[in-house]
Amino acid sequence: MTPASERPAITRETLRQLAFDQSIRWTSQNDDLWQLIDNDLWQLTRNPSMVLSTVPEQKLQALLQRAECHRLVEGIVEAQQARLERPTWFASQGHGDRSYSEQLARVAYFSMEYMLSEALPIYSGGLGNVAGDQLKAANDLGVPITAVGMLWQHGYFRQSIGPDGRQQALYPVNDTRQMPIEPLLDTSGTALRFAIQLPGVQIWLRGWQARVGRHRLLLLDTNDPANPPIARLITSELYGGDNEMRLRQELVLGIGGWRLLEAAGLQADVLHLNDGHAAFAVLERARSYMARERVSFDVALHATRAGNLFTTHTPVEAGFDRFPPELLSKYLERYAEYELGIPLQSLLAMGRKHVHDPHEPFNMAYLATRGAGAVNAVSQLHGRTSRYIFRELYPRWPLESVPIGHVTNGIHLPTWVSPDAEAHWYELHGDEIPWRGTDQASVDDLLAQVDDRWLWQIRQHARGELLSFVRSHLARSLAVHGASPAEIEFAGSRLHPQRLTLGFARRFAAYKRPNLLLQDPERLARLLTHRDYPVQLLVAGKAHPADRAGQALLSEWQQFAARPDIAGHVVFLEDYDMRIARHMVQGVDVWLNTPRRPWEASGTSGMKVLANGGLNLSQLDGWWAEAYAADLGWAVGDGLEHEPEHDAADAEQLYRLLEEQVVPCFYQRDQQDIPTAWVKRMRRSMSALVERFSADRTVREYTERYYLPLSGRYRQRCADGSALASEMSRRITSLRSYWHELAFEQLEWRREGDAQHIEARLHLGRIEPERIAVQLFAESQGAEPATAHTLQLQHHEGSYATYRTELRTQRPEADYTARVVPSPALGLAVPLELPLILWQR
Ligand SMILES: *Cc1c(COP(=O)(O)O)cnc(C)c1O
């Protein structure tokens, strides 16, 4: 410990640094500082920047003189210092020039939204949650990520629900002076400001930054007085405005975002696109490479795409952003021709399934795929769904070869675990964030050390905390809508801390089926108000202002919650956000989720209850389809996809599970009033799932399976004046031009003992024999995986060649089909980068 005399003085700047750091969690264990400065404001906003920006200088100076305040600040500063100095996972992996840090200098992570804290409301939901949690985990692990996003002046809309039960969308302004952001400075110390060209006008962009430990989130906004009003509104509303506005936003994020990164002096090996919104960054990265290395766009794209990763989040084609060709032409014709040096039609083709169809809209996910060195989905099931919806980009390739892998999402445990539960684990484990980086053995080890009573007490306490939050939230909402003190008092008093408490919160969109529980309102009412085994249900969620159907579903819940007979058994919490989510996932006993399979790509909210001892009852979709086991939660659905007519069957199953399993299990107590069967499930759920569905695991997986290999390939392709990228570009052009000349002349099978000898004779035309791979392909069948067995070049003469191989297999000859694909030599990703294929029949 540094002696007091040598420690730097504590000033407003010290507090500002703390307020800015989004990696610090302000929980009941360390928020005394902000309480001391302005408790009311702190409780209302949970925003340290806000508290700091409003405290009068005199009051702050007086506080800073107090020993108590000094001690608090020092404690926080030291804890943060210790976190930053702790050796990280990334820094300790590999060694010498094969160390991870040697292989990967920086990942640029692009996302339309980020959910980091309530102090920075620039998020809507799931996508922002994934981005925010991954950024925090990358900071914990030391994986070098710089994030890029948008500073939304109004964020996502705020929800108010009037006495009529209808949702009202409100757009309060985010005041930059009271957010944990600061202007981004260029190398000369001036606030970064630069222009990009949209048709007819220059648009000025301004750079900001937020801090997450040692990592940064760079943000852009267009609210610059030099811009015409329409341009100032580009960064106004997240997911607001029409299609053209969306295009402008995506141009700013993709093209502006990449320029911002470079203007801040940052180079990246890997570009990670969190969904397709930022896909224009692929073009801008190539453009910048072109200009720097003096190569053509084609060579630049082949060099840079090796370092691009596209994560798709959409399970249905309708979910992709698409723009009419005329709109794209208006915005990108000049950019294509003057900056990229390619015809507009070539650019448009990158966003099309059928590259020659001039009417097909431009699809951002296709652009992202055609500009990526790897593509992944966000759960195992979503991987399968995605291979299906992207299949037409790889015509005639087998479905299982569509080049989309998966990394299942995870959540940042320290963000979502309750301070109380964490403190309990801390006592046992002696580390600040006990779940993080723990291997399976140590989670089990911790669980083995505690008895049922210990676990159940955490649960009881958490439920109590949640209910007191719900009461105060409810009181405030009711007061705003004009309820009397008596009504407010009554509403809060009906909730009961010993009741089984269910939580259901998500976007109100038809595919999420938020009303599945309401299919039989009377049955639900009976379940909730059971005399001996009552249940209470907390509901929250917004419906997009343009989604009428979603708003109707929301009204249904309002009407149900307003029924006098179920008063106190259902509470709708208006304005679902990170704060409400945190309280709910920490306190509920069971988290419900009932999407229509396979529409939930992953889902993350159910993962947030795990470390808090909550259990999941969920449709077998997204992450739950791979997490579920009978002893750790409950599942709705039969693991198959169905039409909406099947909803009634799912609802029936949901009611029965609740009535026959969940409720009895919760209320079945031993002599000490502990539900032992329930606690057993809690143990299984924590042991099997907490670590596996953490963002730590996700980010380690992204690093090892994608970032490191992509960085390696990118560096190879750039080396020696882009030698490899140029060679690839030539080969790809030539294969594309002459592929139609390829033909199978003959294929012979000859059996000798238990071996098959196969010889293929091909007409090559102008294609060189080494440029292709001739394979025998067999589809997967039962337990047998699909195989592609490559033949060796035997003889080549003129435009003909023979290839030969020997095959030992139990499978019949009829299972195999011969095919020709581009040779993966040179590190070309096939079929991602070149989806050519020729089948023998
Ligand atoms: C976790 C979270 C989400 C994402 O939840 P899903 O499981 O994808 O529905 C959305 N909004 C908030 C506020 C969250 O905390």
PDB file of N, CA, C and O in Angstrom, residues 51-106:
ATOM      1  N   VAL A  51     -24.704  12.390 -11.089  1.00  0.00           N
ATOM      2  CA  VAL A  51     -24.514  12.865  -9.711  1.00  0.00           C
ATOM      3  C   VAL A  51     -23.350  13.850  -9.661  1.00  0.00           C
ATOM      4  O   VAL A  51     -23.441  14.929  -9.066  1.00  0.00           O
ATOM      5  N   LEU A  52     -22.287  13.494 -10.340  1.00  0.00           N
ATOM      6  CA  LEU A  52     -21.096  14.342 -10.303  1.00  0.00           C
ATOM      7  C   LEU A  52     -21.307  15.663 -11.031  1.00  0.00           C
ATOM      8  O   LEU A  52     -20.805  16.704 -10.621  1.00  0.00           O
ATOM      9  N   SER A  53     -22.072  15.594 -12.137  1.00  0.00           N
ATOM     10  CA  SER A  53     -22.229  16.822 -12.924  1.00  0.00           C
ATOM     11  C   SER A  53     -23.171  17.817 -12.246  1.00  0.00           C
ATOM     12  O   SER A  53     -23.202  18.987 -12.618  1.00  0.00           O
ATOM     13  N   THR A  54     -23.939  17.367 -11.262  1.00  0.00           N
ATOM     14  CA  THR A  54     -24.892  18.287 -10.648  1.00  0.00           C
ATOM     15  C   THR A  54     -24.489  18.739  -9.243  1.00  0.00           C
ATOM     16  O   THR A  54     -25.095  19.658  -8.704  1.00  0.00           O
ATOM     17  N   VAL A  55     -23.477  18.095  -8.661  1.00  0.00           N
ATOM     18  CA  VAL A  55     -23.118  18.496  -7.295  1.00  0.00           C
ATOM     19  C   VAL A  55     -22.395  19.852  -7.328  1.00  0.00           C
ATOM     20  O   VAL A  55     -21.481  20.059  -8.125  1.00  0.00           O
ATOM     21  N   PRO A  56     -22.837  20.796  -6.489  1.00  0.00           N
ATOM     22  CA  PRO A  56     -22.168  22.099  -6.466  1.00  0.00           C
ATOM     23  C   PRO A  56     -20.715  21.940  -6.018  1.00  0.00           C
ATOM     24  O   PRO A  56     -20.413  21.098  -5.167  1.00  0.00           O
ATOM     25  N   GLU A  57     -19.860  22.755  -6.594  1.00  0.00           N
ATOM     26  CA  GLU A  57     -18.429  22.655  -6.328  1.00  0.00           C
ATOM     27  C   GLU A  57     -18.121  22.738  -4.829  1.00  0.00           C
ATOM     28  O   GLU A  57     -17.333  21.956  -4.295  1.00  0.00           O
ATOM     29  N   GLN A  58     -18.798  23.681  -4.157  1.00  0.00           N
ATOM     30  CA  GLN A  58     -18.528  23.864  -2.726  1.00  0.00           C
ATOM     31  C   GLN A  58     -18.846  22.616  -1.914  1.00  0.00           C
ATOM     32  O   GLN A  58     -18.077  22.202  -1.060  1.00  0.00           O
ATOM     33  N   LYS A  59     -19.994  22.024  -2.237  1.00  0.00           N
ATOM     34  CA  LYS A  59     -20.406  20.828  -1.511  1.00  0.00           C
ATOM     35  C   LYS A  59     -19.403  19.700  -1.748  1.00  0.00           C
ATOM     36  O   LYS A  59     -19.005  18.989  -0.828  1.00  0.00           O
ATOM     37  N   LEU A  60     -18.968  19.576  -2.995  1.00  0.00           N
ATOM     38  CA  LEU A  60     -18.024  18.514  -3.319  1.00  0.00           C
ATOM     39  C   LEU A  60     -16.711  18.724  -2.577  1.00  0.00           C
ATOM     40  O   LEU A  60     -16.157  17.782  -1.998  1.00  0.00           O
ATOM     41  N   GLN A  61     -16.234  19.969  -2.587  1.00  0.00           N
ATOM     42  CA  GLN A  61     -14.961  20.243  -1.904  1.00  0.00           C
ATOM     43  C   GLN A  61     -15.069  19.921  -0.420  1.00  0.00           C
ATOM     44  O   GLN A  61     -14.149  19.334   0.160  1.00  0.00           O
ATOM     45  N   ALA A  62     -16.192  20.300   0.182  1.00  0.00           N
ATOM     46  CA  ALA A  62     -16.388  20.022   1.607  1.00  0.00           C
ATOM     47  C   ALA A  62     -16.376  18.508   1.850  1.00  0.00           C
ATOM     48  O   ALA A  62     -15.744  18.030   2.797  1.00  0.00           O
ATOM     49  N   LEU A  63     -17.038  17.773   0.961  1.00  0.00           N
ATOM     50  CA  LEU A  63     -17.069  16.311   1.108  1.00  0.00           C
ATOM     51  C   LEU A  63     -15.674  15.715   0.992  1.00  0.00           C
ATOM     52  O   LEU A  63     -15.293  14.814   1.728  1.00  0.00           O
ATOM     53  N   LEU A  64     -14.932  16.242   0.020  1.00  0.00           N
ATOM     54  CA  LEU A  64     -13.597  15.697  -0.224  1.00  0.00           C
ATOM     55  C   LEU A  64     -12.652  15.935   0.950  1.00  0.00           C
ATOM     56  O   LEU A  64     -11.616  15.285   1.066  1.00  0.00           O
ATOM     57  N   GLN A  65     -13.011  16.902   1.795  1.00  0.00           N
ATOM     58  CA  GLN A  65     -12.197  17.139   2.992  1.00  0.00           C
ATOM     59  C   GLN A  65     -12.443  16.068   4.048  1.00  0.00           C
ATOM     60  O   GLN A  65     -11.619  15.882   4.944  1.00  0.00           O
ATOM     61  N   ARG A  66     -13.588  15.396   3.935  1.00  0.00           N
ATOM     62  CA  ARG A  66     -13.941  14.453   5.006  1.00  0.00           C
ATOM     63  C   ARG A  66     -13.209  13.129   4.870  1.00  0.00           C
ATOM     64  O   ARG A  66     -13.108  12.572   3.783  1.00  0.00           O
ATOM     65  N   ALA A  67     -12.728  12.651   6.010  1.00  0.00           N
ATOM     66  CA  ALA A  67     -11.961  11.397   6.010  1.00  0.00           C
ATOM     67  C   ALA A  67     -12.791  10.237   5.458  1.00  0.00           C
ATOM     68  O   ALA A  67     -12.294   9.394   4.711  1.00  0.00           O
ATOM     69  N   GLU A  68     -14.061  10.215   5.804  1.00  0.00           N
ATOM     70  CA  GLU A  68     -14.947   9.142   5.381  1.00  0.00           C
ATOM     71  C   GLU A  68     -14.983   9.043   3.847  1.00  0.00           C
ATOM     72  O   GLU A  68     -14.865   7.978   3.254  1.00  0.00           O
ATOM     73  N   CYS A  69     -15.115  10.205   3.240  1.00  0.00           N
ATOM     74  CA  CYS A  69     -15.181  10.271   1.782  1.00  0.00           C
ATOM     75  C   CYS A  69     -13.851   9.831   1.166  1.00  0.00           C
ATOM     76  O   CYS A  69     -13.812   9.060   0.213  1.00  0.00           O
ATOM     77  N   HIS A  70     -12.775  10.318   1.760  1.00  0.00           N
ATOM     78  CA  HIS A  70     -11.442   9.945   1.326  1.00  0.00           C
ATOM     79  C   HIS A  70     -11.253   8.440   1.317  1.00  0.00           C
ATOM     80  O   HIS A  70     -10.768   7.857   0.355  1.00  0.00           O
ATOM     81  N   ARG A  71     -11.693   7.843   2.415  1.00  0.00           N
ATOM     82  CA  ARG A  71     -11.515   6.415   2.577  1.00  0.00           C
ATOM     83  C   ARG A  71     -12.314   5.658   1.507  1.00  0.00           C
ATOM     84  O   ARG A  71     -11.820   4.715   0.880  1.00  0.00           O
ATOM     85  N   LEU A  72     -13.528   6.111   1.274  1.00  0.00           N
ATOM     86  CA  LEU A  72     -14.366   5.465   0.269  1.00  0.00           C
ATOM     87  C   LEU A  72     -13.709   5.515  -1.102  1.00  0.00           C
ATOM     88  O   LEU A  72     -13.601   4.507  -1.800  1.00  0.00           O
ATOM     89  N   VAL A  73     -13.294   6.712  -1.481  1.00  0.00           N
ATOM     90  CA  VAL A  73     -12.715   6.881  -2.815  1.00  0.00           C
ATOM     91  C   VAL A  73     -11.447   6.044  -2.945  1.00  0.00           C
ATOM     92  O   VAL A  73     -11.253   5.333  -3.933  1.00  0.00           O
ATOM     93  N   GLU A  74     -10.617   6.114  -1.912  1.00  0.00           N
ATOM     94  CA  GLU A  74      -9.371   5.340  -1.976  1.00  0.00           C
ATOM     95  C   GLU A  74      -9.649   3.855  -2.137  1.00  0.00           C
ATOM     96  O   GLU A  74      -8.977   3.175  -2.919  1.00  0.00           O
ATOM     97  N   GLY A  75     -10.633   3.385  -1.406  1.00  0.00           N
ATOM     98  CA  GLY A  75     -10.988   1.962  -1.498  1.00  0.00           C
ATOM     99  C   GLY A  75     -11.372   1.585  -2.917  1.00  0.00           C
ATOM    100  O   GLY A  75     -10.896   0.581  -3.454  1.00  0.00           O
ATOM    101  N   ILE A  76     -12.195   2.414  -3.539  1.00  0.00           N
ATOM    102  CA  ILE A  76     -12.650   2.098  -4.906  1.00  0.00           C
ATOM    103  C   ILE A  76     -11.489   2.193  -5.895  1.00  0.00           C
ATOM    104  O   ILE A  76     -11.311   1.324  -6.756  1.00  0.00           O
ATOM    105  N   VAL A  77     -10.692   3.253  -5.746  1.00  0.00           N
ATOM    106  CA  VAL A  77      -9.559   3.432  -6.666  1.00  0.00           C
ATOM    107  C   VAL A  77      -8.598   2.246  -6.552  1.00  0.00           C
ATOM    108  O   VAL A  77      -8.154   1.691  -7.565  1.00  0.00           O
ATOM    109  N   GLU A  78      -8.325   1.848  -5.333  1.00  0.00           N
ATOM    110  CA  GLU A  78      -7.374   0.745  -5.167  1.00  0.00           C
ATOM    111  C   GLU A  78      -7.921  -0.570  -5.720  1.00  0.00           C
ATOM    112  O   GLU A  78      -7.191  -1.321  -6.370  1.00  0.00           O
ATOM    113  N   ALA A  79      -9.205  -0.817  -5.464  1.00  0.00           N
ATOM    114  CA  ALA A  79      -9.788  -2.062  -5.984  1.00  0.00           C
ATOM    115  C   ALA A  79      -9.727  -2.068  -7.506  1.00  0.00           C
ATOM    116  O   ALA A  79      -9.395  -3.076  -8.138  1.00  0.00           O
ATOM    117  N   GLN A  80     -10.009  -0.922  -8.108  1.00  0.00           N
ATOM    118  CA  GLN A  80      -9.998  -0.834  -9.560  1.00  0.00           C
ATOM    119  C   GLN A  80      -8.578  -1.014 -10.099  1.00  0.00           C
ATOM    120  O   GLN A  80      -8.353  -1.704 -11.083  1.00  0.00           O
ATOM    121  N   GLN A  81      -7.628  -0.382  -9.407  1.00  0.00           N
ATOM    122  CA  GLN A  81      -6.218  -0.509  -9.781  1.00  0.00           C
ATOM    123  C   GLN A  81      -5.805  -1.988  -9.763  1.00  0.00           C
ATOM    124  O   GLN A  81      -5.172  -2.475 -10.684  1.00  0.00           O
ATOM    125  N   ALA A  82      -6.214  -2.654  -8.695  1.00  0.00           N
ATOM    126  CA  ALA A  82      -5.840  -4.069  -8.549  1.00  0.00           C
ATOM    127  C   ALA A  82      -6.434  -4.894  -9.690  1.00  0.00           C
ATOM    128  O   ALA A  82      -5.777  -5.766 -10.255  1.00  0.00           O
ATOM    129  N   ARG A  83      -7.679  -4.585 -10.054  1.00  0.00           N
ATOM    130  CA  ARG A  83      -8.301  -5.313 -11.172  1.00  0.00           C
ATOM    131  C   ARG A  83      -7.531  -5.096 -12.466  1.00  0.00           C
ATOM    132  O   ARG A  83      -7.316  -6.012 -13.237  1.00  0.00           O
ATOM    133  N   LEU A  84      -7.116  -3.841 -12.679  1.00  0.00           N
ATOM    134  CA  LEU A  84      -6.428  -3.536 -13.934  1.00  0.00           C
ATOM    135  C   LEU A  84      -5.021  -4.130 -13.982  1.00  0.00           C
ATOM    136  O   LEU A  84      -4.491  -4.391 -15.050  1.00  0.00           O
ATOM    137  N   GLU A  85      -4.430  -4.324 -12.811  1.00  0.00           N
ATOM    138  CA  GLU A  85      -3.060  -4.831 -12.806  1.00  0.00           C
ATOM    139  C   GLU A  85      -2.977  -6.346 -12.760  1.00  0.00           C
ATOM    140  O   GLU A  85      -1.923  -6.919 -12.970  1.00  0.00           O
ATOM    141  N   ARG A  86      -4.117  -6.971 -12.483  1.00  0.00           N
ATOM    142  CA  ARG A  86      -4.117  -8.426 -12.390  1.00  0.00           C
ATOM    143  C   ARG A  86      -3.747  -9.020 -13.747  1.00  0.00           C
ATOM    144  O   ARG A  86      -4.213  -8.567 -14.785  1.00  0.00           O
ATOM    145  N   PRO A  87      -2.889 -10.062 -13.771  1.00  0.00           N
ATOM    146  CA  PRO A  87      -2.552 -10.671 -15.062  1.00  0.00           C
ATOM    147  C   PRO A  87      -3.819 -11.228 -15.713  1.00  0.00           C
ATOM    148  O   PRO A  87      -4.668 -11.796 -15.025  1.00  0.00           O
ATOM    149  N   THR A  88      -3.935 -11.061 -17.006  1.00  0.00           N
ATOM    150  CA  THR A  88      -5.166 -11.498 -17.670  1.00  0.00           C
ATOM    151  C   THR A  88      -4.962 -12.837 -18.367  1.00  0.00           C
ATOM    152  O   THR A  88      -3.839 -13.249 -18.636  1.00  0.00           O
ATOM    153  N   TRP A  89      -6.078 -13.463 -18.658  1.00  0.00           N
ATOM    154  CA  TRP A  89      -6.072 -14.726 -19.397  1.00  0.00           C
ATOM    155  C   TRP A  89      -5.335 -14.551 -20.729  1.00  0.00           C
ATOM    156  O   TRP A  89      -4.448 -15.329 -21.064  1.00  0.00           O
ATOM    157  N   PHE A  90      -5.698 -13.510 -21.489  1.00  0.00           N
ATOM    158  CA  PHE A  90      -5.140 -13.332 -22.830  1.00  0.00           C
ATOM    159  C   PHE A  90      -3.620 -13.178 -22.782  1.00  0.00           C
ATOM    160  O   PHE A  90      -2.898 -13.788 -23.557  1.00  0.00           O
ATOM    161  N   ALA A  91      -3.154 -12.345 -21.832  1.00  0.00           N
ATOM    162  CA  ALA A  91      -1.717 -12.061 -21.756  1.00  0.00           C
ATOM    163  C   ALA A  91      -0.922 -13.308 -21.388  1.00  0.00           C
ATOM    164  O   ALA A  91       0.270 -13.391 -21.673  1.00  0.00           O
ATOM    165  N   SER A  92      -1.593 -14.288 -20.768  1.00  0.00           N
ATOM    166  CA  SER A  92      -0.816 -15.443 -20.302  1.00  0.00           C
ATOM    167  C   SER A  92      -0.887 -16.629 -21.261  1.00  0.00           C
ATOM    168  O   SER A  92      -0.325 -17.668 -20.988  1.00  0.00           O
ATOM    169  N   GLN A  93      -1.589 -16.482 -22.380  1.00  0.00           N
ATOM    170  CA  GLN A  93      -1.727 -17.617 -23.304  1.00  0.00           C
ATOM    171  C   GLN A  93      -0.644 -17.605 -24.377  1.00  0.00           C
ATOM    172  O   GLN A  93      -0.267 -16.554 -24.870  1.00  0.00           O
ATOM    173  N   GLY A  94      -0.210 -18.798 -24.770  1.00  0.00           N
ATOM    174  CA  GLY A  94       0.826 -18.931 -25.783  1.00  0.00           C
ATOM    175  C   GLY A  94       2.148 -18.451 -25.212  1.00  0.00           C
ATOM    176  O   GLY A  94       2.244 -18.090 -24.044  1.00  0.00           O
ATOM    177  N   HIS A  95       3.187 -18.460 -26.035  1.00  0.00           N
ATOM    178  CA  HIS A  95       4.452 -17.910 -25.551  1.00  0.00           C
ATOM    179  C   HIS A  95       5.290 -17.423 -26.722  1.00  0.00           C
ATOM    180  O   HIS A  95       5.091 -17.833 -27.862  1.00  0.00           O
ATOM    181  N   GLY A  96       6.265 -16.561 -26.408  1.00  0.00           N
ATOM    182  CA  GLY A  96       7.181 -16.023 -27.425  1.00  0.00           C
ATOM    183  C   GLY A  96       6.401 -15.379 -28.553  1.00  0.00           C
ATOM    184  O   GLY A  96       5.394 -14.724 -28.320  1.00  0.00           O
ATOM    185  N   ASP A  97       6.851 -15.630 -29.775  1.00  0.00           N
ATOM    186  CA  ASP A  97       6.149 -15.007 -30.903  1.00  0.00           C
ATOM    187  C   ASP A  97       4.852 -15.756 -31.220  1.00  0.00           C
ATOM    188  O   ASP A  97       4.142 -15.404 -32.145  1.00  0.00           O
ATOM    189  N   ARG A  98       4.569 -16.816 -30.463  1.00  0.00           N
ATOM    190  CA  ARG A  98       3.265 -17.464 -30.610  1.00  0.00           C
ATOM    191  C   ARG A  98       2.326 -17.077 -29.474  1.00  0.00           C
ATOM    192  O   ARG A  98       1.303 -17.722 -29.260  1.00  0.00           O
ATOM    193  N   SER A  99       2.725 -16.083 -28.684  1.00  0.00           N
ATOM    194  CA  SER A  99       1.815 -15.655 -27.629  1.00  0.00           C
ATOM    195  C   SER A  99       0.594 -15.018 -28.291  1.00  0.00           C
ATOM    196  O   SER A  99       0.676 -14.507 -29.405  1.00  0.00           O
ATOM    197  N   TYR A 100      -0.533 -15.083 -27.586  1.00  0.00           N
ATOM    198  CA  TYR A 100      -1.737 -14.509 -28.152  1.00  0.00           C
ATOM    199  C   TYR A 100      -1.534 -13.032 -28.487  1.00  0.00           C
ATOM    200  O   TYR A 100      -1.995 -12.552 -29.513  1.00  0.00           O
ATOM    201  N   SER A 101      -0.826 -12.315 -27.623  1.00  0.00           N
ATOM    202  CA  SER A 101      -0.658 -10.874 -27.876  1.00  0.00           C
ATOM    203  C   SER A 101       0.172 -10.603 -29.123  1.00  0.00           C
ATOM    204  O   SER A 101       0.011  -9.576 -29.770  1.00  0.00           O
ATOM    205  N   GLU A 102       1.077 -11.532 -29.450  1.00  0.00           N
ATOM    206  CA  GLU A 102       1.839 -11.363 -30.684  1.00  0.00           C
ATOM    207  C   GLU A 102       0.951 -11.591 -31.903  1.00  0.00           C
ATOM    208  O   GLU A 102       1.132 -10.968 -32.944  1.00  0.00           O
ATOM    209  N   GLN A 103       0.019 -12.507 -31.741  1.00  0.00           N
ATOM    210  CA  GLN A 103      -0.781 -12.908 -32.894  1.00  0.00           C
ATOM    211  C   GLN A 103      -1.976 -12.009 -33.168  1.00  0.00           C
ATOM    212  O   GLN A 103      -2.539 -12.037 -34.243  1.00  0.00           O
ATOM    213  N   LEU A 104      -2.357 -11.263 -32.146  1.00  0.00           N
ATOM    214  CA  LEU A 104      -3.574 -10.461 -32.292  1.00  0.00           C
ATOM    215  C   LEU A 104      -3.385  -9.141 -31.568  1.00  0.00           C
ATOM    216  O   LEU A 104      -3.269  -9.112 -30.343  1.00  0.00           O
ATOM    217  N   ALA A 105      -3.315  -8.064 -32.341  1.00  0.00           N
ATOM    218  CA  ALA A 105      -3.090  -6.765 -31.704  1.00  0.00           C
ATOM    219  C   ALA A 105      -4.404  -6.084 -31.320  1.00  0.00           C
ATOM    220  O   ALA A 105      -4.526  -5.507 -30.249  1.00  0.00           O
ATOM    221  N   ARG A 106      -5.390  -6.167 -32.208  1.00  0.00           N
ATOM    222  CA  ARG A 106      -6.651  -5.505 -31.876  1.00  0.00           C
ATOM    223  C   ARG A 106      -7.809  -6.064 -32.695  1.00  0.00           C
ATOM    224  O   ARG A 106      -7.675  -6.341 -33.888  1.00  0.00           O
TER     225      ARG A 106
END
